[in-house]
Coordinates of C-alpha atoms in Angstrom, one line a residue:
Chain T
X127 CA -7.7 -115.9 39.5
X128 CA -5.2 -113.4 41.6
X129 CA -4.6 -113.8 45.2
X130 CA -5.7 -110.0 45.6
X131 CA -9.2 -110.7 44.5
X132 CA -10.7 -112.5 47.7
X133 CA -12.6 -109.8 49.0
X134 CA -13.9 -107.8 46.1
X135 CA -16.2 -105.7 48.3
X136 CA -13.2 -103.7 49.5
X137 CA -11.5 -102.9 46.0
X138 CA -11.3 -99.9 44.4
X139 CA -13.1 -99.6 41.0
X140 CA -10.1 -100.1 38.9
X141 CA -9.0 -103.0 40.7
X142 CA -12.4 -104.3 41.1
X143 CA -12.9 -104.5 37.4
X144 CA -9.6 -106.5 37.0
X145 CA -10.6 -109.1 39.2
X146 CA -14.4 -109.1 37.9
X147 CA -12.9 -109.7 34.4
X148 CA -10.5 -112.3 35.3
X149 CA -13.1 -114.4 37.1
X150 CA -13.5 -118.2 36.0
X151 CA -16.8 -117.3 34.3
X152 CA -15.2 -114.6 32.2
X153 CA -12.4 -116.9 31.4
X154 CA -15.1 -119.3 29.8
X155 CA -16.4 -116.2 28.0
X156 CA -12.8 -115.4 26.3
X157 CA -12.7 -119.4 25.6
X158 CA -16.0 -119.3 24.0
X159 CA -14.3 -117.0 21.3
X160 CA -12.1 -119.8 20.4
X161 CA -15.1 -122.2 19.8
X162 CA -16.8 -119.5 17.6
X163 CA -13.2 -119.0 15.6
X164 CA -13.0 -122.7 15.8
X165 CA -16.2 -123.4 14.2
X166 CA -15.7 -120.9 11.3
X167 CA -12.1 -122.5 10.6
X168 CA -13.6 -125.7 10.4
X169 CA -16.9 -125.1 8.4
X170 CA -15.7 -123.0 6.0
X171 CA -13.6 -125.5 4.3
X172 CA -16.0 -128.0 4.8
X173 CA -18.8 -126.0 3.4
X174 CA -16.7 -125.1 0.4
X175 CA -15.6 -129.0 -0.3
X176 CA -19.7 -129.6 -0.1
X177 CA -20.3 -126.7 -2.3
X178 CA -17.8 -128.0 -4.9
X179 CA -19.1 -131.5 -5.1
X180 CA -22.5 -130.3 -5.3
X181 CA -21.6 -128.0 -8.2
X182 CA -19.9 -130.8 -10.2
X183 CA -22.7 -133.3 -9.6
X184 CA -25.5 -130.3 -10.4
X185 CA -23.2 -129.9 -13.8
X186 CA -22.7 -133.7 -14.4
X187 CA -23.8 -135.2 -17.9
X188 CA -25.2 -138.2 -15.5
X189 CA -29.2 -137.1 -15.3
X190 CA -29.2 -138.6 -11.9
X191 CA -26.0 -137.0 -10.3
X192 CA -27.0 -133.8 -12.1
X193 CA -30.6 -134.2 -10.1
X194 CA -28.7 -134.9 -6.6
X195 CA -26.6 -131.7 -7.1
X196 CA -29.6 -129.4 -8.0
X197 CA -32.0 -131.1 -5.4
X198 CA -29.4 -130.5 -2.9
X199 CA -29.1 -127.1 -4.0
X200 CA -32.9 -126.0 -4.2
X201 CA -34.0 -128.1 -1.4
X202 CA -31.4 -126.7 1.4
X203 CA -31.6 -123.3 0.0
X204 CA -35.3 -123.2 0.4
X205 CA -35.7 -124.2 4.1
X206 CA -35.2 -121.4 6.3
X207 CA -32.1 -121.8 8.6
X208 CA -33.6 -121.6 11.9
X209 CA -35.8 -124.5 10.9
X210 CA -33.3 -126.6 9.6
X211 CA -30.9 -125.9 12.9
X212 CA -33.6 -127.2 15.1
X213 CA -35.0 -129.9 12.9
X214 CA -32.4 -131.3 11.2
X215 CA -30.1 -131.6 14.2
X216 CA -32.6 -133.5 16.5
X217 CA -33.3 -135.7 13.3
X218 CA -29.8 -136.2 12.6
X219 CA -28.8 -137.0 16.1
X220 CA -32.0 -139.6 16.4
X221 CA -30.9 -141.0 13.0
X222 CA -27.3 -141.7 14.3
X223 CA -29.0 -143.2 17.4
X224 CA -31.5 -145.6 15.8
X225 CA -28.7 -147.0 13.2
X226 CA -26.4 -147.8 16.3
X227 CA -29.5 -149.3 17.8
X228 CA -30.4 -151.4 14.9
X229 CA -26.6 -152.4 14.9
X230 CA -26.1 -152.9 18.6
X231 CA -29.3 -154.2 20.0
X232 CA -30.5 -156.6 17.7
X233 CA -32.6 -158.3 20.1
X234 CA -34.2 -155.1 21.8
X235 CA -38.2 -155.7 22.2
X236 CA -39.2 -152.2 23.5
X237 CA -40.3 -149.8 21.2
X238 CA -37.9 -146.7 20.4
X239 CA -40.8 -144.2 20.2
X240 CA -42.7 -144.5 23.4
X241 CA -45.4 -141.4 23.5
X242 CA -43.1 -138.7 23.0
X243 CA -39.9 -140.2 24.6
X244 CA -37.2 -141.3 22.0
X245 CA -35.3 -144.6 23.7
X246 CA -32.9 -146.6 22.2
X247 CA -30.7 -148.9 24.3
X248 CA -28.3 -147.6 26.3
X249 CA -25.1 -148.8 24.5
X250 CA -26.7 -147.2 21.4
X251 CA -26.9 -143.6 22.8
X252 CA -24.6 -140.9 21.1
X253 CA -22.6 -140.3 22.9
X254 CA -23.0 -142.9 25.8
X255 CA -24.9 -142.0 28.9
X256 CA -22.1 -142.2 30.9
X257 CA -19.5 -140.4 28.8
X258 CA -18.0 -137.3 30.2
X259 CA -19.7 -134.1 29.7
X260 CA -16.9 -132.8 27.5
X261 CA -17.7 -135.6 24.9
X262 CA -21.2 -134.5 24.9
X263 CA -19.9 -130.9 24.2
X264 CA -17.7 -132.3 21.2
X265 CA -20.4 -134.2 19.5
X266 CA -22.6 -131.2 19.7
X267 CA -19.9 -129.0 18.4
X268 CA -19.7 -131.8 15.6
X269 CA -23.3 -131.9 14.9
X270 CA -23.1 -128.2 14.5
X271 CA -20.3 -128.0 11.9
X272 CA -22.0 -130.5 9.7
X273 CA -25.1 -128.6 9.8
X274 CA -23.4 -125.4 9.0
X275 CA -21.3 -126.9 6.3
X276 CA -24.6 -128.6 4.7
X277 CA -26.4 -125.2 4.8
X278 CA -23.6 -123.2 3.9
X279 CA -22.5 -125.9 1.3
X280 CA -25.5 -125.6 -0.7
X281 CA -25.0 -121.9 -1.4
X282 CA -21.6 -122.3 -2.0
X283 CA -22.4 -124.8 -4.5
X284 CA -24.8 -122.4 -6.1
X285 CA -22.4 -120.0 -6.4
X286 CA -19.5 -122.2 -8.0
X287 CA -22.2 -123.6 -10.4
X288 CA -22.6 -120.2 -11.5
X289 CA -18.9 -119.3 -11.7
X290 CA -17.9 -122.7 -13.7
X291 CA -20.5 -121.3 -16.2
X292 CA -19.0 -117.7 -16.2
X293 CA -15.8 -119.0 -17.7
X294 CA -15.6 -117.7 -21.1
X295 CA -16.6 -120.6 -23.5
X296 CA -13.4 -119.6 -25.6
X297 CA -11.1 -120.7 -22.8
X298 CA -12.7 -124.0 -23.0
X299 CA -12.7 -124.3 -26.4
X300 CA -8.7 -123.6 -27.0
X301 CA -8.4 -126.4 -24.2
X302 CA -10.3 -128.5 -26.5
X303 CA -8.1 -127.5 -29.7
X304 CA -5.1 -128.3 -27.9
X305 CA -6.4 -132.1 -27.1
X306 CA -7.4 -131.7 -23.9
X307 CA -9.5 -134.4 -22.3
X308 CA -12.9 -133.0 -20.6
X309 CA -11.4 -134.1 -17.4
X310 CA -8.3 -132.3 -18.1
X311 CA -9.7 -129.3 -19.4
X312 CA -11.6 -129.0 -16.4
X313 CA -9.0 -129.5 -14.1
X314 CA -6.4 -127.2 -15.6
X315 CA -8.7 -124.4 -17.3
X316 CA -12.2 -124.5 -15.8
X317 CA -11.2 -124.4 -12.0
X318 CA -8.3 -122.5 -12.0
X319 CA -10.5 -119.6 -13.8
X320 CA -13.6 -119.6 -11.9
X321 CA -12.3 -118.6 -8.7
X322 CA -12.3 -114.9 -9.9
X323 CA -16.1 -115.3 -10.5
X324 CA -17.1 -117.3 -7.8
X325 CA -15.2 -115.1 -5.0
X326 CA -17.9 -112.1 -4.9
X327 CA -20.4 -114.6 -4.0
X328 CA -18.3 -116.7 -1.5
X329 CA -16.8 -113.6 0.3
X330 CA -20.8 -112.8 0.7
X331 CA -21.3 -116.0 1.9
X332 CA -18.4 -116.0 4.6
X333 CA -19.7 -112.8 6.1
X334 CA -23.2 -114.3 6.4
X335 CA -21.5 -117.5 8.1
X336 CA -19.4 -115.2 10.5
X337 CA -22.7 -113.8 11.5
X338 CA -24.5 -117.0 11.8
X339 CA -22.3 -118.2 14.5
X340 CA -24.9 -117.2 17.3
X341 CA -26.9 -120.1 16.1
X342 CA -24.5 -122.4 17.7
X343 CA -26.6 -121.7 21.2
X344 CA -29.6 -123.1 19.3
X345 CA -27.6 -126.5 19.2
X346 CA -26.5 -126.5 23.0
X347 CA -22.8 -125.2 22.4
X348 CA -22.3 -122.1 24.8
X349 CA -21.1 -119.5 22.6
X350 CA -20.1 -115.8 22.9
X351 CA -24.0 -114.7 22.7
X352 CA -24.6 -117.2 25.7
X353 CA -21.9 -116.1 27.9
X354 CA -22.7 -112.3 27.2
X355 CA -26.2 -113.1 28.0
X356 CA -25.3 -114.9 31.1
X357 CA -22.4 -112.3 32.3
X358 CA -24.4 -109.2 31.6
X359 CA -27.3 -110.1 33.3
X360 CA -28.4 -108.4 37.0
X361 CA -26.3 -110.1 39.7
X362 CA -27.7 -109.8 43.1
X363 CA -25.3 -109.9 46.0
X364 CA -26.5 -113.0 47.7
X365 CA -25.1 -114.9 44.6
X366 CA -22.0 -113.4 43.5
X367 CA -19.0 -111.4 45.1
X368 CA -19.4 -109.2 42.0
X369 CA -23.1 -107.5 42.1
X370 CA -24.0 -105.6 39.5
X371 CA -27.0 -104.1 37.3
X372 CA -28.2 -105.1 33.9
X373 CA -24.9 -104.7 31.9
X374 CA -26.2 -106.6 28.8
X375 CA -26.0 -103.7 26.8
X376 CA -21.9 -103.6 27.7
X377 CA -21.3 -107.1 26.9
X378 CA -23.2 -106.8 23.5
X379 CA -21.6 -103.8 22.4
X380 CA -18.6 -105.8 23.0
X381 CA -19.9 -108.6 20.8
X382 CA -20.8 -105.9 18.3
X383 CA -17.5 -104.5 18.1
X384 CA -15.9 -107.9 17.8
X385 CA -17.9 -109.0 14.8
X386 CA -17.4 -105.6 13.1
X387 CA -13.6 -105.9 13.7
X388 CA -13.9 -109.5 12.6
X389 CA -15.9 -108.5 9.0
X390 CA -13.3 -105.7 8.3
X391 CA -10.5 -107.9 8.7
X392 CA -12.1 -110.4 6.3
X393 CA -12.8 -107.9 3.8
X394 CA -9.3 -106.8 3.5
X395 CA -8.0 -110.3 3.3
X396 CA -10.7 -111.0 0.5
X397 CA -9.7 -108.2 -1.5
X398 CA -6.4 -109.0 -1.1
X399 CA -7.4 -112.6 -2.6
X400 CA -9.6 -111.3 -5.2
X401 CA -6.4 -109.0 -6.7
X402 CA -4.5 -112.0 -6.5
X403 CA -7.2 -114.2 -8.3
X404 CA -7.6 -111.3 -11.0
X405 CA -4.1 -111.4 -12.2
X406 CA -4.2 -112.2 -15.9
X407 CA -7.8 -113.1 -16.3
X408 CA -9.9 -112.1 -19.0
X409 CA -12.1 -109.9 -16.9
X410 CA -12.6 -106.4 -16.3
X411 CA -10.4 -106.5 -13.3
X412 CA -7.8 -108.3 -15.4
X413 CA -7.6 -105.8 -18.0
X414 CA -7.1 -102.5 -15.3
X415 CA -4.5 -104.5 -13.7
X416 CA -2.8 -105.0 -17.2
X417 CA -3.2 -101.4 -18.5
X418 CA -2.3 -100.3 -14.9
X419 CA 1.0 -102.5 -15.2
X420 CA 1.9 -101.1 -18.9
Chain P
X35 CA -20.6 -162.6 11.5
X36 CA -24.3 -162.6 13.3
X37 CA -23.2 -165.0 15.8
X38 CA -20.5 -162.6 16.7
X39 CA -22.5 -159.4 17.2
X40 CA -25.1 -160.8 19.1
X41 CA -22.8 -162.0 22.2
X42 CA -20.5 -158.5 21.9
X43 CA -24.0 -156.8 22.2
X44 CA -25.1 -158.8 25.0
X45 CA -21.6 -157.9 26.5
X46 CA -22.2 -154.5 26.0
X47 CA -25.5 -154.7 27.3
X48 CA -24.8 -156.4 30.4
X49 CA -21.9 -154.3 31.2
X50 CA -23.7 -151.4 30.9
X51 CA -25.8 -152.5 33.4
X52 CA -23.0 -153.5 36.0
X53 CA -21.1 -150.1 35.5
X54 CA -22.5 -147.0 37.3
X55 CA -24.5 -145.3 34.5
X56 CA -24.0 -141.4 34.6
X57 CA -27.2 -139.8 35.3
X58 CA -27.3 -136.3 33.5
X59 CA -29.2 -133.7 35.2
X60 CA -30.3 -130.9 33.2
X61 CA -30.8 -127.3 34.5
X62 CA -31.4 -123.9 33.4
X63 CA -28.6 -121.7 35.3
X64 CA -30.5 -118.7 35.2
X65 CA -33.0 -118.7 38.0
X66 CA -31.0 -118.2 41.3
X67 CA -31.5 -119.2 44.1
X68 CA -33.0 -122.4 42.4
X69 CA -30.3 -122.8 39.9
X70 CA -27.5 -120.2 38.7
X71 CA -23.9 -119.8 37.4
X72 CA -21.5 -119.0 39.9
X73 CA -18.3 -116.8 39.8
X74 CA -16.5 -119.9 38.6
X75 CA -18.6 -120.6 36.2
X76 CA -20.4 -123.6 37.8
X77 CA -23.9 -124.3 38.2
X78 CA -24.7 -123.5 41.8
X79 CA -27.9 -122.9 43.9
X80 CA -30.5 -124.8 46.1
X81 CA -30.9 -127.4 43.0
X82 CA -27.2 -128.1 42.8
X83 CA -27.1 -128.7 46.3
X84 CA -30.1 -131.0 46.4
X85 CA -29.4 -132.7 43.3
X86 CA -25.8 -133.9 44.5
X87 CA -27.3 -134.9 48.1
X88 CA -29.9 -137.0 46.2
X89 CA -27.6 -138.4 43.8
X90 CA -25.6 -139.6 46.9
X91 CA -28.4 -140.7 48.9
X92 CA -29.4 -143.1 45.4
X93 CA -25.5 -144.1 44.9
X94 CA -25.9 -142.8 41.4
X95 CA -23.1 -140.7 39.5
X96 CA -24.6 -137.4 38.3
X97 CA -23.4 -134.7 35.8
X98 CA -24.9 -131.4 35.3
X99 CA -25.9 -130.2 31.9
X100 CA -27.4 -126.8 31.0
X101 CA -30.1 -126.0 28.8
X102 CA -32.4 -123.4 27.7
X103 CA -35.5 -123.0 29.4
X104 CA -37.5 -122.9 26.1
X105 CA -36.3 -126.5 24.8
X106 CA -35.8 -128.0 28.3
X107 CA -38.6 -130.4 27.9
X108 CA -38.2 -131.4 24.1
X109 CA -34.3 -132.3 24.9
X110 CA -35.2 -134.2 27.9
X111 CA -37.9 -136.4 25.8
X112 CA -35.3 -136.6 23.1
X113 CA -32.7 -138.1 25.4
X114 CA -29.8 -135.3 25.7
X115 CA -30.0 -135.7 29.6
X116 CA -32.2 -137.7 32.2
X117 CA -33.6 -135.5 34.5
X118 CA -35.2 -131.9 34.7
X119 CA -34.0 -130.2 38.0
X120 CA -34.9 -126.2 37.1
X121 CA -37.5 -124.9 39.4
X122 CA -40.2 -126.6 37.3
X123 CA -43.6 -126.4 39.0
X124 CA -45.5 -129.6 38.8
X125 CA -48.5 -129.1 36.7
X126 CA -51.4 -131.2 34.9
X127 CA -50.1 -129.9 31.1
X128 CA -46.4 -131.1 31.9
X129 CA -47.6 -134.1 33.4
X130 CA -48.7 -135.4 30.3
X131 CA -45.7 -135.0 28.6
X132 CA -43.1 -135.9 31.1
X133 CA -43.2 -137.5 34.7
X134 CA -42.5 -135.8 38.2
X135 CA -41.4 -136.9 41.5
X136 CA -43.0 -135.7 44.2
X137 CA -42.4 -131.8 45.0
X138 CA -39.1 -131.2 46.7
X139 CA -40.3 -127.3 47.3
X140 CA -43.7 -126.9 48.7
X141 CA -46.4 -125.2 46.3
X142 CA -45.1 -121.6 45.7
X143 CA -46.3 -118.1 46.0
X144 CA -45.9 -116.0 43.0
X145 CA -46.0 -112.2 43.2
X146 CA -46.0 -109.4 41.1
X147 CA -43.2 -106.8 41.0
X148 CA -43.1 -103.2 39.8
X149 CA -42.1 -99.8 40.1
X150 CA -44.7 -98.5 42.6
X151 CA -46.7 -100.8 44.9
X152 CA -50.1 -99.7 43.3
X153 CA -49.1 -100.7 39.9
X154 CA -51.5 -101.9 37.3
X155 CA -51.1 -105.6 37.6
X156 CA -54.1 -106.3 34.9
X157 CA -51.9 -104.1 32.3
X158 CA -48.8 -105.3 30.5
X159 CA -47.5 -108.3 32.6
X160 CA -44.1 -109.9 31.8
X161 CA -43.6 -113.4 32.3
X162 CA -41.0 -116.0 31.3
X163 CA -42.1 -118.3 28.5
X164 CA -43.9 -121.6 29.2
X165 CA -44.2 -121.0 33.1
X166 CA -47.2 -121.4 35.1
X167 CA -46.9 -118.0 35.7
X168 CA -47.4 -117.2 31.7
X169 CA -50.4 -119.2 31.8
X170 CA -52.0 -117.2 34.8
X171 CA -50.9 -114.0 33.4
X172 CA -52.6 -114.8 30.2
X173 CA -55.9 -116.2 32.2
X174 CA -56.1 -113.2 34.4
X175 CA -57.0 -110.6 31.5
X176 CA -53.8 -108.7 31.7
X177 CA -51.9 -108.3 28.4
X178 CA -48.9 -111.1 28.5
X179 CA -45.3 -110.2 27.4
X180 CA -43.2 -113.5 27.3
X181 CA -39.5 -113.5 27.3
X182 CA -37.4 -116.4 27.0
X183 CA -35.2 -115.8 30.2
X184 CA -36.2 -114.6 33.8
X185 CA -33.3 -111.7 33.4
X186 CA -35.4 -110.1 30.5
X187 CA -38.8 -110.1 32.0
X188 CA -37.5 -107.9 34.9
X189 CA -35.4 -105.7 32.6
X190 CA -38.8 -104.9 30.9
X191 CA -40.1 -103.5 33.9
X192 CA -37.2 -101.4 34.8
X193 CA -37.1 -99.9 31.0
X194 CA -40.8 -99.2 31.3
X195 CA -42.1 -101.6 28.6
X196 CA -44.2 -103.8 31.1
X197 CA -46.2 -102.6 34.0
X198 CA -45.2 -105.5 36.4
X199 CA -43.4 -108.7 36.3
X200 CA -44.9 -111.9 37.5
X201 CA -42.5 -114.6 39.0
X202 CA -41.8 -116.9 41.8
X203 CA -41.4 -114.6 45.1
X204 CA -38.1 -116.4 46.0
X205 CA -36.6 -115.4 42.2
X206 CA -37.6 -111.5 42.7
X207 CA -36.8 -111.4 46.4
X208 CA -33.3 -111.0 46.1
X209 CA -33.9 -108.7 43.1
X210 CA -35.9 -106.3 44.8
X211 CA -33.5 -106.1 48.1
X212 CA -30.9 -105.2 45.7
X213 CA -32.7 -102.7 43.7
X214 CA -32.8 -100.1 46.4
X215 CA -36.4 -99.0 46.4
X216 CA -36.6 -99.1 42.5
X217 CA -38.6 -102.1 42.3
X218 CA -41.3 -102.9 44.9
X219 CA -43.7 -106.0 45.4
X220 CA -47.1 -105.0 44.1
X221 CA -50.3 -106.3 45.1
X222 CA -51.0 -109.7 46.8
X223 CA -48.9 -113.0 46.5
X224 CA -50.7 -115.7 44.1
X225 CA -50.5 -119.4 45.2
X226 CA -49.7 -121.3 42.0
X227 CA -49.0 -125.1 40.8
X228 CA -48.2 -128.2 43.1
X229 CA -44.8 -127.7 44.3
X230 CA -41.4 -128.2 42.5
X231 CA -40.8 -131.3 41.3
X232 CA -38.0 -133.2 39.2
X233 CA -38.8 -134.1 35.7
X234 CA -38.6 -137.3 33.9
X235 CA -39.3 -139.2 30.9
X236 CA -42.4 -141.1 31.1
X237 CA -40.6 -144.3 29.9
X238 CA -38.2 -143.9 33.0
X239 CA -40.1 -145.2 35.9
X240 CA -37.5 -146.8 37.8
X241 CA -35.1 -143.7 38.0
X242 CA -38.0 -141.5 38.6
X243 CA -38.6 -144.1 41.8
X244 CA -35.0 -144.0 42.8
X245 CA -34.9 -140.2 43.5
X246 CA -38.7 -140.1 44.7
X247 CA -37.3 -142.3 47.4
X248 CA -34.6 -140.0 48.2
X249 CA -36.7 -137.0 48.4
X250 CA -38.9 -138.8 50.7
X251 CA -35.9 -140.0 53.1
X252 CA -34.6 -136.3 53.1
X253 CA -38.2 -135.0 54.0
X254 CA -38.2 -137.7 57.0
X255 CA -35.1 -136.6 58.5
X256 CA -35.1 -132.9 58.3
X257 CA -32.2 -132.3 55.8
X258 CA -34.5 -131.1 53.3
X259 CA -36.0 -128.3 55.4
X260 CA -32.3 -127.5 56.4
X261 CA -31.3 -127.2 53.0
X262 CA -34.5 -125.1 51.8
X263 CA -33.6 -122.6 54.9
X264 CA -30.1 -122.3 53.7
X265 CA -31.0 -121.1 50.1
X266 CA -34.4 -119.5 50.9
X267 CA -34.2 -117.8 54.3
X268 CA -35.7 -118.9 57.4
X269 CA -39.6 -117.5 56.8
X270 CA -39.5 -120.1 53.8
X271 CA -42.0 -122.9 53.9
X272 CA -41.0 -126.4 55.0
X273 CA -42.4 -129.7 55.0

């Protein structure tokens, strides 16, 4: 990166380190932190939306919807994450390609399954075989986001389902006494009041989601764990300008600090949100706030 | 509607055939000198140089893809890339699932590396998962300690978890050289496998034949031998 880095072997320790930490490979490592943060930023709202839909479906009076919601919650929560991430993503990818195949190549005569091979016609490949590598990466990332959202959405649905039931019945009865329709009382009373009951569960989920991001590498997305492993590995002088021993411990220590700092930051933010949501609620926390103010 | 789709699909098909189709080459990027990630973060090594040359000779546009060793065959057959070029030895077991070209690297010698030259190579021996070396260790009666990456197999010897590591001579050689006497080669070299070849889906015969022809050409004009010497030293086996 810097012009003075052309001959690393001749540099002093500190200068060497500066040069080492700014190689193009290290820049990819730093960029992968962005990948992880982006995944969290996209997945969290998506999972919450799925969870909300799942919870609403599960408590629906329409039997079919209710089964659908409850089935989603039970099924996804019951399957181990790692099985889900390995099996579901490949199945999803092949499902997309199969549908595109049926749509785009109606007169393709060769079978799709040939032994262990999965072959769709070239225009049905997702992404297309001649698409640039970044398209493949974006596609992989999108699959990852979808899978994460689906898994965490099921847990969120269960949390929200419980939170909706925790809102005091008296609040809903009052709404009915005011003549609100079920739809109105759901929107005006139930949803605003349920968050305070949902937040402890949701904050747990957020923490688990942060720690689950290394699963990204299973899906072929190069995340921080991949780069830490790659950069920390022993480098012999034949293949790099910066030979070093097994430094994986230092890289993983850095990841540990990153994850700890990030979860601590999340805790602080979530505490504030909790205080804000508690305001005026008929909960112990709400009572405590009222007494403190009085 | 159907009348519209059909010509459109046919057009897409023929257009796909006329355009230079990109061939995606999958490699591990963690097995120097065969393949590794250089300081620029790009795939480098013997197989990078070889793959680029073969693509040029076969007039194909190629793109490199990184994939974990563990899932390198499943991701090939499910179509995430078209070729495996990752120091993979040709074995009968793998040949049942995928197709190989002829070897572009002669049958390799694998060696044990340990802290002392008289280490117990029948004790605990580390090897990378799903390699011919792991298969050999398992059958030799030694206790096999498997790891997902080659890096970890060597680390296991350094920290005393394993008595020795068993891997390709060419992978271990630079590590032994750089270890300053901490690691040495133990016991005799073991010839294993039928050489290293490129892996293809069994249904991809035409693509395989293109690369096979290019390898034949490179063997004939001596350019493959020159490449082998560049990456593995003058003492390496050639064709």
